[in-house]
Structures are given as structure tokens and as C-alpha cells.
Amino acid sequence: MGTVSINNLWNFIQGLSLTAGDRKWLAGKLLEPSNADVAVSDETTENVGGYIISPKRRKLMGSVTIDPKDIESDERLKYILSK
């Protein structure tokens, strides 16, 4: 996030009427690591077709198997796949 964006965010936060408890909660949220930070720091990400895919997402993508028998009675899915 750029300096200007952070300054705008700070100005917005200052304009809110936050209680002491709200400020404490916000401070705690700012100190928590985000999921994106954790996923990127675990292993290097992979760039596929212009998209950055984390190793965790890549593993999930390969874990799904679809049995045609399970979906043959789903009319909405048949419609979507026919397009």
C-alpha cells in the first residue's frame, strides 16, 4: 500500500468516533498477520498465466475429483457446462 493510501486510511480512521475498546480491537487486528503474508512466507508462489498461485492453493486445486455419476442429475450444472 502506498504512502498516500496509508495517509488517507489514517485520516479516515481519525474521523471515526471510536471508543477505547474499538481502538484496542483495531490495534489487535493490525498486529495480526494476514493469511496472505503467511501463505507467501511459507513457500515461494507460482506465476501461472499472469496469476500468482500459492502452494497451498495449488495443492487444493489438485485435490478435487468429480465423478460423472454424481453430477448427471444436476440440470444447472449441465446447463453451465454446455455453454
Coordinates of C-alpha atoms in Angstrom, one line a residue:
M1 CA 0.0 0.0 0.0
G2 CA 1.4 3.4 -1.0
T3 CA 2.1 6.2 1.4
V4 CA -0.8 8.3 0.1
S5 CA -3.2 5.4 0.6
I6 CA -2.0 4.8 4.1
N7 CA -2.4 8.5 4.9
N8 CA -5.9 8.5 3.5
L9 CA -6.7 5.5 5.6
W10 CA -5.3 7.1 8.7
N11 CA -7.3 10.3 8.1
F12 CA -10.5 8.1 7.7
I13 CA -9.8 6.3 10.9
Q14 CA -9.2 9.5 12.8
G15 CA -12.6 10.8 11.5
L16 CA -14.4 7.8 13.2
S17 CA -15.7 8.2 16.7
L18 CA -14.0 5.1 18.2
T19 CA -14.3 4.1 21.8
A20 CA -11.3 2.9 23.7
G21 CA -12.4 -0.7 23.2
D22 CA -12.8 -0.1 19.5
R23 CA -9.3 1.3 19.3
K24 CA -7.9 -1.7 21.2
W25 CA -9.7 -4.1 18.9
L26 CA -8.4 -2.2 15.8
A27 CA -4.8 -2.3 17.2
G28 CA -5.1 -6.0 17.7
K29 CA -6.3 -6.6 14.2
L30 CA -3.4 -4.5 12.8
L31 CA -0.9 -6.6 14.7
E32 CA -2.3 -10.0 13.5
P33 CA -0.5 -11.5 10.4
S34 CA -2.8 -11.7 7.4
N35 CA -3.4 -15.1 5.6
A36 CA -1.7 -13.7 2.5
D37 CA 1.5 -12.9 4.5
V38 CA 1.6 -16.4 6.0
A39 CA 1.0 -18.2 2.6
V40 CA 3.6 -16.2 0.8
S41 CA 6.2 -16.7 3.5
D42 CA 5.8 -20.5 3.8
E43 CA 7.0 -21.2 0.2
T44 CA 7.5 -19.4 -3.0
T45 CA 4.5 -18.7 -5.1
E46 CA 4.0 -19.8 -8.7
N47 CA 3.1 -17.5 -11.5
V48 CA 0.7 -19.2 -14.0
G49 CA -0.9 -17.4 -16.9
G50 CA -0.4 -14.0 -15.2
Y51 CA -1.9 -15.2 -11.9
I52 CA 0.1 -15.8 -8.7
I53 CA -0.9 -19.1 -7.2
S54 CA 0.3 -20.0 -3.7
P55 CA 1.5 -23.6 -3.0
K56 CA -1.5 -24.1 -0.6
R57 CA -4.0 -23.1 -3.4
R58 CA -2.1 -25.3 -5.9
K59 CA -2.5 -28.3 -3.6
L60 CA -6.2 -27.6 -3.2
M61 CA -6.7 -27.3 -6.9
G62 CA -5.4 -30.9 -7.4
S63 CA -7.4 -32.4 -4.6
V64 CA -10.8 -32.3 -6.3
T65 CA -12.1 -35.2 -8.3
I66 CA -15.5 -35.3 -9.9
D67 CA -17.4 -38.5 -10.7
P68 CA -19.7 -38.0 -13.7
K69 CA -22.3 -40.2 -11.9
D70 CA -22.5 -37.6 -9.2
I71 CA -23.4 -34.8 -11.5
E72 CA -25.5 -36.4 -14.2
S73 CA -28.8 -35.5 -12.5
D74 CA -27.8 -31.8 -11.9
E75 CA -29.6 -29.8 -14.5
R76 CA -28.0 -26.4 -13.6
L77 CA -24.5 -27.9 -13.9
K78 CA -25.4 -29.5 -17.3
Y79 CA -26.6 -26.1 -18.5
I80 CA -23.4 -24.4 -17.3
L81 CA -21.1 -27.0 -18.9
S82 CA -22.9 -26.9 -22.2
K83 CA -22.0 -23.2 -22.7

